[in-house]
Amino acid sequence: MSAEQQRVVLTLVWTAGFAGCIAVVSGYMFNKDALGNPLLSWRDVLEVLQSVVAIYAAYLGAILASWFTKPFAVKADSGRAQIRFWVALVGAATINLAFAVWLGVGFWGDGVSLDDIKESRLVVGWLSFLAAPASIYYFGVRTPRT
Amino acid sequence: MGHDKRADAALEFRIPLVVETLSANPKPELGVAIIVPDLANANKQVSNLLLQALQSMGFAIVSPKLDLRVFLMPEQQWHTSIVELSAPELAAYGKAAPTIPLPSGRIYAVQYSGRYAYAEGALRIILSVNLMERSRLGPFRETTFPYSRGFFKDRLEQSVKAQLVSVRK
């Protein structure tokens, strides 16, 4: 896989993570309890989406921007390109999956409130060490701490 | 009953207040009026009456903090806790105010605020009703649609009057 293809794959992972998180949060509006009350109202969902978009604006926004900027000089391949790509891929997948799973805590947890769902943004900060080095290497950007 | 949110901006109800004297004639009707031995002790009696009425509906007065020595004074603003409306209460609302129903698919709660005063031989209770809604996992937020505040005023009025009856039995 070429360096360009690897960047495409990582971009797709982040894009899919963003779409997945929006789907999870929106799902709260359509899931109802036994009495017909939605798990979250539209106003609640907007609050959660605000933090989801803020997080992805930092990560995915920088990644997308890199596609429209002049590529930086790539170092000669040291023979570890495959390993590096897999590390980046697993890191990106892990952080996106962890965020989506925590966002969905209202579906599988007991006694969960809106604040617990909004706290899911913490996991992105905790796991940023998994994604930040790869983002710097592949996209030449430094992702801010959340 | 059946008023919209703007129409009944000043919610209030009155209960006759009678000072009990040996020579009172005619005798005050039991369970209809608040009968106090003298006006100096009326505040404590009224405060307890209001507190008992609210407690019987599941509310607590959260502001100001009351204890055995501290009671509500005339014109003192008080606020209750937020209490969810049960299914029978929602059904009662639907019957009482069919023209302005509460949208379904929400959990509702009510908070009362108010003060009392004495006016023209009566206890005057001035109320403010705050209807709130929430989803299953979300916090309570103020509703933005019209509803019958008169229904909730009537509910408290009935509860206060029920306390009069129970006190005098």
PDB file of C-alpha atoms in Angstrom:
ATOM      1  CA  MET A   1       0.000   0.000   0.000  1.00  0.00           C
ATOM      2  CA  SER A   2       1.409   3.341  -1.028  1.00  0.00           C
ATOM      3  CA  ALA A   3       1.804   6.235   1.408  1.00  0.00           C
ATOM      4  CA  GLU A   4      -1.078   7.981  -0.331  1.00  0.00           C
ATOM      5  CA  GLN A   5      -3.338   4.960   0.080  1.00  0.00           C
ATOM      6  CA  GLN A   6      -2.415   4.682   3.739  1.00  0.00           C
ATOM      7  CA  ARG A   7      -3.437   8.303   4.231  1.00  0.00           C
ATOM      8  CA  VAL A   8      -6.733   7.592   2.486  1.00  0.00           C
ATOM      9  CA  VAL A   9      -7.422   4.622   4.771  1.00  0.00           C
ATOM     10  CA  LEU A  10      -6.682   6.638   7.920  1.00  0.00           C
ATOM     11  CA  THR A  11      -8.849   9.491   6.670  1.00  0.00           C
ATOM     12  CA  LEU A  12     -11.666   7.024   6.063  1.00  0.00           C
ATOM     13  CA  VAL A  13     -11.310   5.581   9.566  1.00  0.00           C
ATOM     14  CA  TRP A  14     -11.698   9.031  11.102  1.00  0.00           C
ATOM     15  CA  THR A  15     -14.578   9.916   8.768  1.00  0.00           C
ATOM     16  CA  ALA A  16     -16.346   6.650   9.598  1.00  0.00           C
ATOM     17  CA  GLY A  17     -15.768   7.323  13.303  1.00  0.00           C
ATOM     18  CA  PHE A  18     -17.376  10.744  12.951  1.00  0.00           C
ATOM     19  CA  ALA A  19     -20.354   9.339  11.071  1.00  0.00           C
ATOM     20  CA  GLY A  20     -20.669   6.491  13.578  1.00  0.00           C
ATOM     21  CA  CYS A  21     -20.655   8.839  16.557  1.00  0.00           C
ATOM     22  CA  ILE A  22     -23.337  11.029  14.975  1.00  0.00           C
ATOM     23  CA  ALA A  23     -25.424   7.918  14.330  1.00  0.00           C
ATOM     24  CA  VAL A  24     -25.034   6.732  17.928  1.00  0.00           C
ATOM     25  CA  VAL A  25     -26.038  10.115  19.350  1.00  0.00           C
ATOM     26  CA  SER A  26     -28.972  10.517  16.939  1.00  0.00           C
ATOM     27  CA  GLY A  27     -30.114   7.020  17.868  1.00  0.00           C
ATOM     28  CA  TYR A  28     -31.012   8.258  21.343  1.00  0.00           C
ATOM     29  CA  MET A  29     -33.870  10.280  19.844  1.00  0.00           C
ATOM     30  CA  PHE A  30     -35.438   7.274  18.162  1.00  0.00           C
ATOM     31  CA  ASN A  31     -35.058   4.769  21.005  1.00  0.00           C
ATOM     32  CA  LYS A  32     -37.908   4.968  23.479  1.00  0.00           C
ATOM     33  CA  ASP A  33     -38.554   3.458  26.876  1.00  0.00           C
ATOM     34  CA  ALA A  34     -41.599   1.365  27.755  1.00  0.00           C
ATOM     35  CA  LEU A  35     -43.671   4.523  28.320  1.00  0.00           C
ATOM     36  CA  GLY A  36     -42.806   5.978  24.915  1.00  0.00           C
ATOM     37  CA  ASN A  37     -40.327   8.579  26.167  1.00  0.00           C
ATOM     38  CA  PRO A  38     -37.245   9.011  23.957  1.00  0.00           C
ATOM     39  CA  LEU A  39     -33.912   8.407  25.688  1.00  0.00           C
ATOM     40  CA  LEU A  40     -32.805  11.921  24.703  1.00  0.00           C
ATOM     41  CA  SER A  41     -34.744  14.866  23.325  1.00  0.00           C
ATOM     42  CA  TRP A  42     -33.645  16.906  20.339  1.00  0.00           C
ATOM     43  CA  ARG A  43     -32.237  19.586  22.661  1.00  0.00           C
ATOM     44  CA  ASP A  44     -30.239  16.952  24.600  1.00  0.00           C
ATOM     45  CA  VAL A  45     -28.902  15.456  21.369  1.00  0.00           C
ATOM     46  CA  LEU A  46     -27.776  18.884  20.166  1.00  0.00           C
ATOM     47  CA  GLU A  47     -25.753  19.312  23.359  1.00  0.00           C
ATOM     48  CA  VAL A  48     -23.957  15.997  22.829  1.00  0.00           C
ATOM     49  CA  LEU A  49     -23.414  16.638  19.117  1.00  0.00           C
ATOM     50  CA  GLN A  50     -21.774  19.932  20.004  1.00  0.00           C
ATOM     51  CA  SER A  51     -18.976  18.136  21.848  1.00  0.00           C
ATOM     52  CA  VAL A  52     -18.726  15.413  19.178  1.00  0.00           C
ATOM     53  CA  VAL A  53     -18.271  18.013  16.446  1.00  0.00           C
ATOM     54  CA  ALA A  54     -15.771  19.963  18.564  1.00  0.00           C
ATOM     55  CA  ILE A  55     -13.610  16.856  18.971  1.00  0.00           C
ATOM     56  CA  TYR A  56     -13.759  15.802  15.335  1.00  0.00           C
ATOM     57  CA  ALA A  57     -13.161  19.371  14.185  1.00  0.00           C
ATOM     58  CA  ALA A  58      -9.785  19.134  15.899  1.00  0.00           C
ATOM     59  CA  TYR A  59      -8.827  15.678  14.590  1.00  0.00           C
ATOM     60  CA  LEU A  60     -10.677  15.170  11.326  1.00  0.00           C
ATOM     61  CA  GLY A  61     -10.573  18.842  10.391  1.00  0.00           C
ATOM     62  CA  ALA A  62      -6.795  18.827  10.514  1.00  0.00           C
ATOM     63  CA  ILE A  63      -6.624  15.577   8.570  1.00  0.00           C
ATOM     64  CA  LEU A  64      -8.921  16.885   5.844  1.00  0.00           C
ATOM     65  CA  ALA A  65      -6.982  20.145   5.684  1.00  0.00           C
ATOM     66  CA  SER A  66      -3.796  18.224   4.989  1.00  0.00           C
ATOM     67  CA  TRP A  67      -5.296  17.002   1.714  1.00  0.00           C
ATOM     68  CA  PHE A  68      -5.449  20.570   0.471  1.00  0.00           C
ATOM     69  CA  THR A  69      -2.041  21.741   1.612  1.00  0.00           C
ATOM     70  CA  LYS A  70       1.296  21.189  -0.023  1.00  0.00           C
ATOM     71  CA  PRO A  71       2.563  17.727   1.025  1.00  0.00           C
ATOM     72  CA  PHE A  72       5.601  17.765   3.224  1.00  0.00           C
ATOM     73  CA  ALA A  73       8.721  15.926   2.148  1.00  0.00           C
ATOM     74  CA  VAL A  74       8.455  12.230   2.961  1.00  0.00           C
ATOM     75  CA  LYS A  75      11.536  10.630   4.396  1.00  0.00           C
ATOM     76  CA  ALA A  76      13.017   7.656   2.631  1.00  0.00           C
ATOM     77  CA  ASP A  77      11.222   4.489   3.701  1.00  0.00           C
ATOM     78  CA  SER A  78      13.161   2.872   6.492  1.00  0.00           C
ATOM     79  CA  GLY A  79      11.489  -0.463   5.910  1.00  0.00           C
ATOM     80  CA  ARG A  80       9.043  -0.056   8.750  1.00  0.00           C
ATOM     81  CA  ALA A  81       6.247   1.522   6.699  1.00  0.00           C
ATOM     82  CA  GLN A  82       3.887  -1.425   7.114  1.00  0.00           C
ATOM     83  CA  ILE A  83       4.327  -1.609  10.876  1.00  0.00           C
ATOM     84  CA  ARG A  84       3.927   2.152  11.165  1.00  0.00           C
ATOM     85  CA  PHE A  85       0.705   2.045   9.172  1.00  0.00           C
ATOM     86  CA  TRP A  86      -0.774  -0.734  11.283  1.00  0.00           C
ATOM     87  CA  VAL A  87       0.108   1.095  14.471  1.00  0.00           C
ATOM     88  CA  ALA A  88      -1.587   4.221  13.110  1.00  0.00           C
ATOM     89  CA  LEU A  89      -4.616   2.243  11.931  1.00  0.00           C
ATOM     90  CA  VAL A  90      -5.115   0.417  15.229  1.00  0.00           C
ATOM     91  CA  GLY A  91      -4.638   3.676  17.162  1.00  0.00           C
ATOM     92  CA  ALA A  92      -7.184   5.551  15.047  1.00  0.00           C
ATOM     93  CA  ALA A  93      -9.677   2.681  15.146  1.00  0.00           C
ATOM     94  CA  THR A  94      -9.310   2.284  18.921  1.00  0.00           C
ATOM     95  CA  ILE A  95      -9.860   5.942  19.766  1.00  0.00           C
ATOM     96  CA  ASN A  96     -12.877   6.224  17.416  1.00  0.00           C
ATOM     97  CA  LEU A  97     -14.400   2.997  18.694  1.00  0.00           C
ATOM     98  CA  ALA A  98     -13.861   3.922  22.344  1.00  0.00           C
ATOM     99  CA  PHE A  99     -15.524   7.281  21.782  1.00  0.00           C
ATOM    100  CA  ALA A 100     -18.505   5.725  19.989  1.00  0.00           C
ATOM    101  CA  VAL A 101     -18.943   3.035  22.661  1.00  0.00           C
ATOM    102  CA  TRP A 102     -18.871   5.557  25.505  1.00  0.00           C
ATOM    103  CA  LEU A 103     -21.262   7.822  23.599  1.00  0.00           C
ATOM    104  CA  GLY A 104     -23.626   4.870  23.505  1.00  0.00           C
ATOM    105  CA  VAL A 105     -23.468   4.312  27.273  1.00  0.00           C
ATOM    106  CA  GLY A 106     -27.139   5.308  27.548  1.00  0.00           C
ATOM    107  CA  PHE A 107     -28.099   2.225  25.520  1.00  0.00           C
ATOM    108  CA  TRP A 108     -26.283  -0.293  27.686  1.00  0.00           C
ATOM    109  CA  GLY A 109     -25.677   1.327  31.080  1.00  0.00           C
ATOM    110  CA  ASP A 110     -27.960   1.621  34.102  1.00  0.00           C
ATOM    111  CA  GLY A 111     -28.666   4.917  35.831  1.00  0.00           C
ATOM    112  CA  VAL A 112     -27.024   6.898  33.047  1.00  0.00           C
ATOM    113  CA  SER A 113     -27.710  10.613  32.639  1.00  0.00           C
ATOM    114  CA  LEU A 114     -27.009  13.116  29.881  1.00  0.00           C
ATOM    115  CA  ASP A 115     -23.877  14.274  31.741  1.00  0.00           C
ATOM    116  CA  ASP A 116     -22.443  10.742  31.644  1.00  0.00           C
ATOM    117  CA  ILE A 117     -22.907  10.672  27.868  1.00  0.00           C
ATOM    118  CA  LYS A 118     -21.286  14.082  27.473  1.00  0.00           C
ATOM    119  CA  GLU A 119     -18.298  12.898  29.520  1.00  0.00           C
ATOM    120  CA  SER A 120     -17.416  10.516  26.690  1.00  0.00           C
ATOM    121  CA  ARG A 121     -15.224  13.301  25.290  1.00  0.00           C
ATOM    122  CA  LEU A 122     -12.795  12.506  28.118  1.00  0.00           C
ATOM    123  CA  VAL A 123     -11.826   9.221  26.500  1.00  0.00           C
ATOM    124  CA  VAL A 124     -10.564  11.063  23.421  1.00  0.00           C
ATOM    125  CA  GLY A 125      -8.258  13.106  25.619  1.00  0.00           C
ATOM    126  CA  TRP A 126      -7.048  10.041  27.491  1.00  0.00           C
ATOM    127  CA  LEU A 127      -6.331   8.077  24.301  1.00  0.00           C
ATOM    128  CA  SER A 128      -4.941  10.972  22.265  1.00  0.00           C
ATOM    129  CA  PHE A 129      -1.470   9.468  22.638  1.00  0.00           C
ATOM    130  CA  LEU A 130      -2.664   6.691  20.307  1.00  0.00           C
ATOM    131  CA  ALA A 131      -3.650   9.048  17.499  1.00  0.00           C
ATOM    132  CA  ALA A 132      -1.464  12.114  17.855  1.00  0.00           C
ATOM    133  CA  PRO A 133       1.886  10.645  16.688  1.00  0.00           C
ATOM    134  CA  ALA A 134       0.267   9.050  13.640  1.00  0.00           C
ATOM    135  CA  SER A 135      -1.553  12.264  12.735  1.00  0.00           C
ATOM    136  CA  ILE A 136       1.686  14.181  12.906  1.00  0.00           C
ATOM    137  CA  TYR A 137       3.486  11.600  10.788  1.00  0.00           C
ATOM    138  CA  TYR A 138       0.825  11.006   8.130  1.00  0.00           C
ATOM    139  CA  PHE A 139      -0.836  14.370   7.921  1.00  0.00           C
ATOM    140  CA  GLY A 140       1.805  16.719   9.259  1.00  0.00           C
ATOM    141  CA  VAL A 141      -0.534  18.118  11.872  1.00  0.00           C
ATOM    142  CA  ARG A 142      -0.438  18.310  15.614  1.00  0.00           C
ATOM    143  CA  THR A 143      -3.833  17.501  17.132  1.00  0.00           C
ATOM    144  CA  PRO A 144      -4.802  19.664  20.086  1.00  0.00           C
ATOM    145  CA  ARG A 145      -5.445  18.112  23.484  1.00  0.00           C
ATOM    146  CA  THR A 146      -9.129  17.906  24.335  1.00  0.00           C
TER     147      THR A 146
ATOM    148  CA  MET B   1     -58.994  25.869  34.298  1.00  0.00           C
ATOM    149  CA  GLY B   2     -58.072  25.649  30.656  1.00  0.00           C
ATOM    150  CA  HIS B   3     -56.303  29.002  30.499  1.00  0.00           C
ATOM    151  CA  ASP B   4     -53.159  29.313  28.511  1.00  0.00           C
ATOM    152  CA  LYS B   5     -49.808  30.320  29.966  1.00  0.00           C
ATOM    153  CA  ARG B   6     -50.211  34.049  29.317  1.00  0.00           C
ATOM    154  CA  ALA B   7     -53.844  34.363  30.368  1.00  0.00           C
ATOM    155  CA  ASP B   8     -53.294  33.519  34.033  1.00  0.00           C
ATOM    156  CA  ALA B   9     -50.134  35.432  34.765  1.00  0.00           C
ATOM    157  CA  ALA B  10     -51.267  36.141  38.333  1.00  0.00           C
ATOM    158  CA  LEU B  11     -52.354  32.840  39.858  1.00  0.00           C
ATOM    159  CA  GLU B  12     -53.831  33.061  43.283  1.00  0.00           C
ATOM    160  CA  PHE B  13     -56.497  31.679  45.541  1.00  0.00           C
ATOM    161  CA  ARG B  14     -58.006  32.822  48.800  1.00  0.00           C
ATOM    162  CA  ILE B  15     -59.141  31.042  51.921  1.00  0.00           C
ATOM    163  CA  PRO B  16     -61.214  32.819  54.577  1.00  0.00           C
ATOM    164  CA  LEU B  17     -59.284  33.538  57.749  1.00  0.00           C
ATOM    165  CA  VAL B  18     -61.250  33.721  60.967  1.00  0.00           C
ATOM    166  CA  VAL B  19     -60.045  34.718  64.415  1.00  0.00           C
ATOM    167  CA  GLU B  20     -61.674  32.339  66.860  1.00  0.00           C
ATOM    168  CA  THR B  21     -63.434  34.110  69.673  1.00  0.00           C
ATOM    169  CA  LEU B  22     -65.936  32.836  72.174  1.00  0.00           C
ATOM    170  CA  SER B  23     -68.463  35.362  70.932  1.00  0.00           C
ATOM    171  CA  ALA B  24     -67.989  34.666  67.224  1.00  0.00           C
ATOM    172  CA  ASN B  25     -71.392  34.542  65.638  1.00  0.00           C
ATOM    173  CA  PRO B  26     -72.065  32.819  63.381  1.00  0.00           C
ATOM    174  CA  LYS B  27     -69.446  30.173  64.162  1.00  0.00           C
ATOM    175  CA  PRO B  28     -66.939  29.760  61.317  1.00  0.00           C
ATOM    176  CA  GLU B  29     -67.656  26.801  59.067  1.00  0.00           C
ATOM    177  CA  LEU B  30     -65.270  23.946  59.786  1.00  0.00           C
ATOM    178  CA  GLY B  31     -63.009  22.881  56.921  1.00  0.00           C
ATOM    179  CA  VAL B  32     -63.683  25.996  54.894  1.00  0.00           C
ATOM    180  CA  ALA B  33     -61.826  28.718  56.761  1.00  0.00           C
ATOM    181  CA  ILE B  34     -58.537  28.898  58.581  1.00  0.00           C
ATOM    182  CA  ILE B  35     -59.379  29.446  62.193  1.00  0.00           C
ATOM    183  CA  VAL B  36     -56.650  31.059  64.244  1.00  0.00           C
ATOM    184  CA  PRO B  37     -56.709  31.850  67.969  1.00  0.00           C
ATOM    185  CA  ASP B  38     -55.241  35.281  67.230  1.00  0.00           C
ATOM    186  CA  LEU B  39     -53.540  37.002  64.319  1.00  0.00           C
ATOM    187  CA  ALA B  40     -50.175  37.000  66.105  1.00  0.00           C
ATOM    188  CA  ASN B  41     -50.020  33.204  65.766  1.00  0.00           C
ATOM    189  CA  ALA B  42     -51.500  33.059  62.279  1.00  0.00           C
ATOM    190  CA  ASN B  43     -48.166  33.032  60.408  1.00  0.00           C
ATOM    191  CA  LYS B  44     -46.974  29.795  61.957  1.00  0.00           C
ATOM    192  CA  GLN B  45     -50.323  28.122  61.371  1.00  0.00           C
ATOM    193  CA  VAL B  46     -50.472  29.271  57.760  1.00  0.00           C
ATOM    194  CA  SER B  47     -46.872  28.209  57.167  1.00  0.00           C
ATOM    195  CA  ASN B  48     -47.574  24.739  58.536  1.00  0.00           C
ATOM    196  CA  LEU B  49     -50.788  24.465  56.547  1.00  0.00           C
ATOM    197  CA  LEU B  50     -48.976  25.307  53.311  1.00  0.00           C
ATOM    198  CA  LEU B  51     -46.115  22.961  54.094  1.00  0.00           C
ATOM    199  CA  GLN B  52     -48.463  20.079  54.897  1.00  0.00           C
ATOM    200  CA  ALA B  53     -50.481  20.700  51.742  1.00  0.00           C
ATOM    201  CA  LEU B  54     -47.341  20.675  49.608  1.00  0.00           C
ATOM    202  CA  GLN B  55     -45.955  17.617  51.378  1.00  0.00           C
ATOM    203  CA  SER B  56     -49.166  15.709  50.792  1.00  0.00           C
ATOM    204  CA  MET B  57     -48.561  16.297  47.063  1.00  0.00           C
ATOM    205  CA  GLY B  58     -44.936  15.133  47.314  1.00  0.00           C
ATOM    206  CA  PHE B  59     -43.323  18.572  47.336  1.00  0.00           C
ATOM    207  CA  ALA B  60     -40.831  19.994  49.798  1.00  0.00           C
ATOM    208  CA  ILE B  61     -40.065  23.651  50.335  1.00  0.00           C
ATOM    209  CA  VAL B  62     -36.416  23.960  49.288  1.00  0.00           C
ATOM    210  CA  SER B  63     -36.154  27.703  49.766  1.00  0.00           C
ATOM    211  CA  PRO B  64     -36.149  29.099  52.372  1.00  0.00           C
ATOM    212  CA  LYS B  65     -34.934  26.332  54.672  1.00  0.00           C
ATOM    213  CA  LEU B  66     -37.619  25.676  57.263  1.00  0.00           C
ATOM    214  CA  ASP B  67     -37.347  23.948  60.617  1.00  0.00           C
ATOM    215  CA  LEU B  68     -39.418  23.775  63.761  1.00  0.00           C
ATOM    216  CA  ARG B  69     -38.518  27.344  64.724  1.00  0.00           C
ATOM    217  CA  VAL B  70     -38.427  28.908  61.253  1.00  0.00           C
ATOM    218  CA  PHE B  71     -41.637  29.329  59.296  1.00  0.00           C
ATOM    219  CA  LEU B  72     -42.829  31.265  56.280  1.00  0.00           C
ATOM    220  CA  MET B  73     -43.677  34.892  56.858  1.00  0.00           C
ATOM    221  CA  PRO B  74     -46.191  36.949  54.849  1.00  0.00           C
ATOM    222  CA  GLU B  75     -44.774  38.141  51.511  1.00  0.00           C
ATOM    223  CA  GLN B  76     -41.801  35.809  51.860  1.00  0.00           C
ATOM    224  CA  GLN B  77     -41.035  34.060  48.574  1.00  0.00           C
ATOM    225  CA  TRP B  78     -40.781  30.267  48.713  1.00  0.00           C
ATOM    226  CA  HIS B  79     -39.877  27.618  46.147  1.00  0.00           C
ATOM    227  CA  THR B  80     -40.688  23.926  46.147  1.00  0.00           C
ATOM    228  CA  SER B  81     -38.728  20.951  44.922  1.00  0.00           C
ATOM    229  CA  ILE B  82     -39.325  19.641  41.398  1.00  0.00           C
ATOM    230  CA  VAL B  83     -41.735  16.714  41.421  1.00  0.00           C
ATOM    231  CA  GLU B  84     -42.563  14.449  38.490  1.00  0.00           C
ATOM    232  CA  LEU B  85     -46.175  14.155  37.399  1.00  0.00           C
ATOM    233  CA  SER B  86     -47.530  10.639  37.669  1.00  0.00           C
ATOM    234  CA  ALA B  87     -49.609   8.952  34.975  1.00  0.00           C
ATOM    235  CA  PRO B  88     -52.912   9.578  36.855  1.00  0.00           C
ATOM    236  CA  GLU B  89     -51.971  13.247  37.254  1.00  0.00           C
ATOM    237  CA  LEU B  90     -51.235  13.511  33.543  1.00  0.00           C
ATOM    238  CA  ALA B  91     -54.557  11.852  32.802  1.00  0.00           C
ATOM    239  CA  ALA B  92     -56.304  14.331  35.116  1.00  0.00           C
ATOM    240  CA  TYR B  93     -54.610  17.193  33.294  1.00  0.00           C
ATOM    241  CA  GLY B  94     -55.756  15.793  29.951  1.00  0.00           C
ATOM    242  CA  LYS B  95     -59.346  15.721  31.178  1.00  0.00           C
ATOM    243  CA  ALA B  96     -59.220  19.173  32.760  1.00  0.00           C
ATOM    244  CA  ALA B  97     -57.495  20.970  29.892  1.00  0.00           C
ATOM    245  CA  PRO B  98     -58.316  19.085  26.689  1.00  0.00           C
ATOM    246  CA  THR B  99     -57.769  22.168  24.520  1.00  0.00           C
ATOM    247  CA  ILE B 100     -54.132  22.608  25.546  1.00  0.00           C
ATOM    248  CA  PRO B 101     -52.826  19.073  26.012  1.00  0.00           C
ATOM    249  CA  LEU B 102     -49.279  18.297  27.047  1.00  0.00           C
ATOM    250  CA  PRO B 103     -47.319  16.752  24.163  1.00  0.00           C
ATOM    251  CA  SER B 104     -46.734  13.037  24.708  1.00  0.00           C
ATOM    252  CA  GLY B 105     -43.345  11.319  24.805  1.00  0.00           C
ATOM    253  CA  ARG B 106     -41.932  13.464  27.617  1.00  0.00           C
ATOM    254  CA  ILE B 107     -41.590  13.196  31.361  1.00  0.00           C
ATOM    255  CA  TYR B 108     -43.136  16.178  33.125  1.00  0.00           C
ATOM    256  CA  ALA B 109     -42.518  17.774  36.488  1.00  0.00           C
ATOM    257  CA  VAL B 110     -43.829  20.792  38.322  1.00  0.00           C
ATOM    258  CA  GLN B 111     -42.262  23.310  40.646  1.00  0.00           C
ATOM    259  CA  TYR B 112     -44.306  25.821  42.622  1.00  0.00           C
ATOM    260  CA  SER B 113     -43.133  29.204  43.837  1.00  0.00           C
ATOM    261  CA  GLY B 114     -45.213  31.647  45.787  1.00  0.00           C
ATOM    262  CA  ARG B 115     -45.908  33.820  48.766  1.00  0.00           C
ATOM    263  CA  TYR B 116     -48.868  34.495  50.966  1.00  0.00           C
ATOM    264  CA  ALA B 117     -50.494  37.605  52.338  1.00  0.00           C
ATOM    265  CA  TYR B 118     -53.531  38.589  54.353  1.00  0.00           C
ATOM    266  CA  ALA B 119     -56.203  40.562  52.572  1.00  0.00           C
ATOM    267  CA  GLU B 120     -59.784  41.402  53.448  1.00  0.00           C
ATOM    268  CA  GLY B 121     -60.251  38.709  56.066  1.00  0.00           C
ATOM    269  CA  ALA B 122     -58.688  36.012  53.919  1.00  0.00           C
ATOM    270  CA  LEU B 123     -55.432  34.239  53.354  1.00  0.00           C
ATOM    271  CA  ARG B 124     -54.248  35.084  49.868  1.00  0.00           C
ATOM    272  CA  ILE B 125     -51.809  32.652  48.244  1.00  0.00           C
ATOM    273  CA  ILE B 126     -50.074  34.021  45.159  1.00  0.00           C
ATOM    274  CA  LEU B 127     -48.517  31.329  42.984  1.00  0.00           C
ATOM    275  CA  SER B 128     -46.164  30.785  40.146  1.00  0.00           C
ATOM    276  CA  VAL B 129     -46.179  27.408  38.394  1.00  0.00           C
ATOM    277  CA  ASN B 130     -43.222  26.101  36.455  1.00  0.00           C
ATOM    278  CA  LEU B 131     -43.840  23.077  34.238  1.00  0.00           C
ATOM    279  CA  MET B 132     -40.716  21.208  33.161  1.00  0.00           C
ATOM    280  CA  GLU B 133     -40.068  18.361  30.774  1.00  0.00           C
ATOM    281  CA  ARG B 134     -37.290  15.900  30.131  1.00  0.00           C
ATOM    282  CA  SER B 135     -36.393  12.857  28.102  1.00  0.00           C
ATOM    283  CA  ARG B 136     -35.573   9.529  29.809  1.00  0.00           C
ATOM    284  CA  LEU B 137     -31.880  10.395  30.332  1.00  0.00           C
ATOM    285  CA  GLY B 138     -31.890  14.186  30.030  1.00  0.00           C
ATOM    286  CA  PRO B 139     -32.255  16.897  32.669  1.00  0.00           C
ATOM    287  CA  PHE B 140     -35.473  18.806  33.356  1.00  0.00           C
ATOM    288  CA  ARG B 141     -35.864  21.906  31.203  1.00  0.00           C
ATOM    289  CA  GLU B 142     -38.585  24.534  31.203  1.00  0.00           C
ATOM    290  CA  THR B 143     -41.339  23.881  28.704  1.00  0.00           C
ATOM    291  CA  THR B 144     -41.716  26.308  25.836  1.00  0.00           C
ATOM    292  CA  PHE B 145     -45.325  25.581  24.920  1.00  0.00           C
ATOM    293  CA  PRO B 146     -48.565  26.890  26.451  1.00  0.00           C
ATOM    294  CA  TYR B 147     -50.242  24.832  29.143  1.00  0.00           C
ATOM    295  CA  SER B 148     -52.941  25.260  31.744  1.00  0.00           C
ATOM    296  CA  ARG B 149     -51.327  26.711  34.821  1.00  0.00           C
ATOM    297  CA  GLY B 150     -54.808  26.964  36.294  1.00  0.00           C
ATOM    298  CA  PHE B 151     -54.894  23.170  36.562  1.00  0.00           C
ATOM    299  CA  PHE B 152     -51.830  23.174  38.791  1.00  0.00           C
ATOM    300  CA  LYS B 153     -53.161  26.104  40.829  1.00  0.00           C
ATOM    301  CA  ASP B 154     -56.410  24.211  41.406  1.00  0.00           C
ATOM    302  CA  ARG B 155     -54.453  21.145  42.465  1.00  0.00           C
ATOM    303  CA  LEU B 156     -52.640  23.045  45.192  1.00  0.00           C
ATOM    304  CA  GLU B 157     -55.793  24.862  46.247  1.00  0.00           C
ATOM    305  CA  GLN B 158     -57.605  21.547  46.680  1.00  0.00           C
ATOM    306  CA  SER B 159     -54.695  20.180  48.665  1.00  0.00           C
ATOM    307  CA  VAL B 160     -54.653  23.197  51.001  1.00  0.00           C
ATOM    308  CA  LYS B 161     -58.419  22.914  51.529  1.00  0.00           C
ATOM    309  CA  ALA B 162     -58.083  19.179  52.186  1.00  0.00           C
ATOM    310  CA  GLN B 163     -55.633  20.015  54.937  1.00  0.00           C
ATOM    311  CA  LEU B 164     -58.206  22.352  56.483  1.00  0.00           C
ATOM    312  CA  VAL B 165     -60.664  19.497  56.635  1.00  0.00           C
ATOM    313  CA  SER B 166     -58.167  17.032  58.044  1.00  0.00           C
ATOM    314  CA  VAL B 167     -56.997  19.521  60.668  1.00  0.00           C
ATOM    315  CA  ARG B 168     -60.504  20.298  61.862  1.00  0.00           C
ATOM    316  CA  LYS B 169     -61.893  16.740  61.901  1.00  0.00           C
TER     317      LYS B 169
END
